Short mmCIF file of C-alpha atoms in Angstrom, two decimals:
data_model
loop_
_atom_site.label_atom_id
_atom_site.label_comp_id
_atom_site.label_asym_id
_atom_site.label_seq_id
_atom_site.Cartn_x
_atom_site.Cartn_y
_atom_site.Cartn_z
CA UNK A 1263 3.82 9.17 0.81
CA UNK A 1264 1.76 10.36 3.67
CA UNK A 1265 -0.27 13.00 1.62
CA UNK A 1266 -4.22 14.52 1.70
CA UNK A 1267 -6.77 11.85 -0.03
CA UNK A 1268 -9.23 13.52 -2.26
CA UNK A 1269 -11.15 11.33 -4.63
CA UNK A 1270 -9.69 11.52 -7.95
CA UNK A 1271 -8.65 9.13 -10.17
CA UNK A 1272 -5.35 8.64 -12.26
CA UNK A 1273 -4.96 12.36 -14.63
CA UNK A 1274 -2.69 12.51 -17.74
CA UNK A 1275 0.99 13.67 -17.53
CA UNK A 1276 3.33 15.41 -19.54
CA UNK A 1277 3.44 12.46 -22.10
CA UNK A 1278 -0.50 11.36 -21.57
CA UNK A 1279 0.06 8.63 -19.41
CA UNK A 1280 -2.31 8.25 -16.69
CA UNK A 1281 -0.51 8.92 -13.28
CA UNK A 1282 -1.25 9.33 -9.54
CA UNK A 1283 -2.43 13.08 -9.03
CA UNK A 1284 -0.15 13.64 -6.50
CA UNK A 1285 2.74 12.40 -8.65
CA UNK A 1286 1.63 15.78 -11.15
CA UNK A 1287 2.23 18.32 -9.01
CA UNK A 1288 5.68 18.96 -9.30
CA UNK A 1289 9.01 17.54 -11.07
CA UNK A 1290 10.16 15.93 -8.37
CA UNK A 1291 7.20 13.95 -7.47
CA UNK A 1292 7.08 12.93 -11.31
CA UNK A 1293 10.50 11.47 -11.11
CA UNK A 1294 9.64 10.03 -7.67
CA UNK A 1295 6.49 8.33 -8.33
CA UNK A 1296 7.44 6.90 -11.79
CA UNK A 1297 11.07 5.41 -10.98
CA UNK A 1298 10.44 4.73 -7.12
CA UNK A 1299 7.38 4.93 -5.09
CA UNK A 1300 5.69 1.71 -4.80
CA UNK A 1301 8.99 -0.43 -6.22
CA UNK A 1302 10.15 -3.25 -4.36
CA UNK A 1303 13.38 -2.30 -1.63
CA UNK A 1304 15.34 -4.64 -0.04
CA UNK A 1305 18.39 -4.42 1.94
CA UNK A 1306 19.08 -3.37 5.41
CA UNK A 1307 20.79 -0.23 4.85
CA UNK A 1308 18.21 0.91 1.95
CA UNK A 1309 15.40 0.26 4.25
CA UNK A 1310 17.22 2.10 7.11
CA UNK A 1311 17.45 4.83 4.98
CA UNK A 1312 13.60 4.44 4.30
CA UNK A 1313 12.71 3.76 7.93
CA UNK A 1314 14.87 7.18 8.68
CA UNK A 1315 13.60 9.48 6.18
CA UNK A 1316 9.95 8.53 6.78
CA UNK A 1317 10.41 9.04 10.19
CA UNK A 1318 12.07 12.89 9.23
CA UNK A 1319 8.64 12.97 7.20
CA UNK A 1320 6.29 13.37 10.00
CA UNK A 1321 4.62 16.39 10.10
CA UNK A 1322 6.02 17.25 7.44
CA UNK A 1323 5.19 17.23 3.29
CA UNK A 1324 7.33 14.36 1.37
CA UNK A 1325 8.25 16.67 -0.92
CA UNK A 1326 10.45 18.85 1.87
CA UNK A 1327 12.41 15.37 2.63
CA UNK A 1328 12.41 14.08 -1.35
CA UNK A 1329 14.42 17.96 -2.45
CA UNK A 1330 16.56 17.39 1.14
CA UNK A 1331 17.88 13.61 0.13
CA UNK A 1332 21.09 13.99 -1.34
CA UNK A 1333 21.90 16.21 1.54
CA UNK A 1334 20.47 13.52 4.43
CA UNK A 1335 22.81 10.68 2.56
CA UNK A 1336 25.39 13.29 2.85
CA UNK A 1337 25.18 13.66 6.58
CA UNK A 1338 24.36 10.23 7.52
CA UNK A 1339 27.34 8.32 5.84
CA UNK A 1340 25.00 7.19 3.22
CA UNK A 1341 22.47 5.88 5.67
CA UNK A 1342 25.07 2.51 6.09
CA UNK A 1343 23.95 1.25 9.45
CA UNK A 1344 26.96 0.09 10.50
CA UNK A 1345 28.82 3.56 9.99
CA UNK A 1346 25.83 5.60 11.70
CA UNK A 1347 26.10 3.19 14.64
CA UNK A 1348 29.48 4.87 15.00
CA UNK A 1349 28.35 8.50 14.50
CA UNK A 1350 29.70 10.58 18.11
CA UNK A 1351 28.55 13.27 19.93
CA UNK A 1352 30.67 15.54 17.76
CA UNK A 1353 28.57 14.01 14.91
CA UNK A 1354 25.53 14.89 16.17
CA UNK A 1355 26.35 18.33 16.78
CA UNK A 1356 26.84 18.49 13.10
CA UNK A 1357 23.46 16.93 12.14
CA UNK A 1358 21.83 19.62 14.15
CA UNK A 1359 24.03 22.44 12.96
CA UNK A 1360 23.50 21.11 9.38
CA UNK A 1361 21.06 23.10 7.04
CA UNK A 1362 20.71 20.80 4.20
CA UNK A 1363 18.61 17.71 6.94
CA UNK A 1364 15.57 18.55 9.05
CA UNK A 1365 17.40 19.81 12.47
CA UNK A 1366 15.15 17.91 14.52
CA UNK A 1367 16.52 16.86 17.28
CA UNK A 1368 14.37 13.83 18.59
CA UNK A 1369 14.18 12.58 15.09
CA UNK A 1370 18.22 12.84 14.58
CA UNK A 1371 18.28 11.08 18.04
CA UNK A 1372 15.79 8.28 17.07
CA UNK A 1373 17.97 7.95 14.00
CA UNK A 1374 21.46 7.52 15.81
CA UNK A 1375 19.89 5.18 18.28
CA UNK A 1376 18.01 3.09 16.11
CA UNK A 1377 21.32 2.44 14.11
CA UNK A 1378 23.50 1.71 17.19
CA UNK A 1379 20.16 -0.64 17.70
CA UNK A 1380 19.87 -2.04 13.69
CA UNK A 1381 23.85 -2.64 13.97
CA UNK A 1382 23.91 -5.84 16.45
CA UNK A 1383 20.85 -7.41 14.04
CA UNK A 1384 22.07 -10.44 12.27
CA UNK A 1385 22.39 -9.60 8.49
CA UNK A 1386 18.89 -9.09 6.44
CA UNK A 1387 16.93 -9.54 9.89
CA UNK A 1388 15.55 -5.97 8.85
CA UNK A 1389 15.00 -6.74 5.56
CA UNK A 1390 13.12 -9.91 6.66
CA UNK A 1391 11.34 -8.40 9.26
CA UNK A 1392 10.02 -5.33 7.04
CA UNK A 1393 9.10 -7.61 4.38
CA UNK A 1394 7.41 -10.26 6.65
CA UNK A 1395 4.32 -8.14 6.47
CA UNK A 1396 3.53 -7.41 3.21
CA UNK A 1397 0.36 -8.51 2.43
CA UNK A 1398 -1.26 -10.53 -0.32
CA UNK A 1399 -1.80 -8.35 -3.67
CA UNK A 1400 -4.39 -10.26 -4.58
CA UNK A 1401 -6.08 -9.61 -1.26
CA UNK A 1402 -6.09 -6.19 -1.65
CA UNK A 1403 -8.20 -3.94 -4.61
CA UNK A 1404 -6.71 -1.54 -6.74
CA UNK A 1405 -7.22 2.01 -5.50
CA UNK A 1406 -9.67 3.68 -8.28
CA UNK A 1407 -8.81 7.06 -6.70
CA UNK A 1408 -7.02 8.86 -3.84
CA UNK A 1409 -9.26 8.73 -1.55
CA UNK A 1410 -9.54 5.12 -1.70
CA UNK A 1411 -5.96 4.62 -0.19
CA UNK A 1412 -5.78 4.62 3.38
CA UNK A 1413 -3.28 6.07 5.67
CA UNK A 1414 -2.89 3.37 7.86
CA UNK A 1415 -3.77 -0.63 8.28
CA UNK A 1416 -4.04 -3.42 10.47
CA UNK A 1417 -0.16 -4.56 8.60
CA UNK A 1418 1.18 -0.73 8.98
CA UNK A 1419 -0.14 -1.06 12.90
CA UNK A 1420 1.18 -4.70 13.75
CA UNK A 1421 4.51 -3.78 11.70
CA UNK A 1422 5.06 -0.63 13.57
CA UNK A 1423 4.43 -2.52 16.96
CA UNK A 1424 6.57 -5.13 16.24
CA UNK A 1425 9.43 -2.69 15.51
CA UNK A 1426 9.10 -0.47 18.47
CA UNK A 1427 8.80 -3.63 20.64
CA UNK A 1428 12.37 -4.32 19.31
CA UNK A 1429 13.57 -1.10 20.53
CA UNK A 1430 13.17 1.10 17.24
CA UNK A 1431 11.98 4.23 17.74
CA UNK A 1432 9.98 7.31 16.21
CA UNK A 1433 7.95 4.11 13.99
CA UNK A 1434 4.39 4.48 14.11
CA UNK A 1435 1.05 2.79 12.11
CA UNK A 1436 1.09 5.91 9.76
CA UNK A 1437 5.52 6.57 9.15
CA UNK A 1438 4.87 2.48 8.64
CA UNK A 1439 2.47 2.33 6.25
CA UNK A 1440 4.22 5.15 4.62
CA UNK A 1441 7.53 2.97 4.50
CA UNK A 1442 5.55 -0.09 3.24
CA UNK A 1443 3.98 1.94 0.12
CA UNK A 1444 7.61 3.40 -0.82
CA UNK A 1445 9.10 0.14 -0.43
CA UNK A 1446 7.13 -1.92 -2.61
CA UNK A 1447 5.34 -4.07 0.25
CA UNK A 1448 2.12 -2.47 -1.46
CA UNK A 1449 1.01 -1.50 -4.73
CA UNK A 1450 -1.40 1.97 -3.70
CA UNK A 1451 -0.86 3.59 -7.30
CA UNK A 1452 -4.07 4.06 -8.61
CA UNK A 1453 -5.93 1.47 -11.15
CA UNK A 1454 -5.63 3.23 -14.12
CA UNK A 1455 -2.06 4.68 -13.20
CA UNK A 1456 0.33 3.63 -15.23
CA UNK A 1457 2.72 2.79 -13.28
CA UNK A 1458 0.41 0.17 -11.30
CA UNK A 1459 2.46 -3.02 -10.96
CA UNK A 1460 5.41 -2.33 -12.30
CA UNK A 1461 7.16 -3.81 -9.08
CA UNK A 1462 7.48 -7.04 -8.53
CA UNK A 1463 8.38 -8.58 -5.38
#
């Protein structure tokens, strides 16, 4: 959730509840940020999926990708790894003749070869990888307002280096840090929000 930071704090929604601004702003972002954002994820495929829409993020507002996502696990078999490792070059004609995804085509590239990559990993090695840098709650304060949640840290940075040194591609500190906030691997909803620490690990 890669979005601008001004400084305000958690604002009342629809049923008074104190909630992340940015989760306010439209429907879709209310359903996001209350069910998902910031609630644990594990699983190889469902962080592939993750990994891939992030990456289909950049440059681009969440909320294009979030209306798009029924139509991305549509044209990417689900985001299973092991059936996008088989995708051809018939397949990818499709992805970037397909309306409903981002036609991008280094990012549907990055996405084919990073599951052809993902594929030969030993069960949960993503999982465990992803989750291997997750910091300490306790080491880190509750953000008291947007601007006090960053867009990128030293875990984001060594997380996204440690993946591209692997061979995955279009993963860098910000798409990371992104990944680790939608995943669960943080807790960056605001103090008073709440849906502050409703994940659990």
């Amino acid at each position: 959730m890669s979005e601008p930071t001004p400084a305000r704090g958690a604002l009342p929604g629809p049923d008074g509840a104190p909630r992340c601004p940015w989760g306010l702003s439209t429907e879709d972002y209310l359903v996001y940020h209350d069910t998902e954002w910031g609630r644990p994820v594990h699983g190889d495929d469902a962080l592939f999926e993750r990994l891939c829409l992030e990456a289909f993020q950049s440059g681009l507002s969440w909320i294009t990708i979030l209306r798009r996502r029924e139509s991305f696990r549509a044209a990417f078999a689900g985001f299973e790894i092991a059936a996008v490792a088989e995708f051809t070059e018939a397949d990818r004609a499709r992805l970037l003749a397909d309306p409903g995804i981002i036609r991008n085509r280094a990012k549907v590239d990055a996405t084919l070869a990073n599951a052809r990559l993902l594929a030969d990993w030993p069960e949960g090695e993503l999982d465990a990888l992803i989750w291997s840098y997750a910091p300490e709650r306790a080491d880190r304060p509750a953000p008291r307002t947007l601007a006090d949640v960053p867009a990128v840290t030293d875990a984001s940075t060594a997380l996204a280096k440690d993946l591209k040194k692997r061979g995955v591609r279009f993963i860098g500190p910000t798409t990371a840090y992104a990944l680790m906030q939608a995943c669960g691997l943080v807790d960056d909803h605001l103090a008073d929000c709440a849906a502050r620490g409703t994940g659990t690990r």
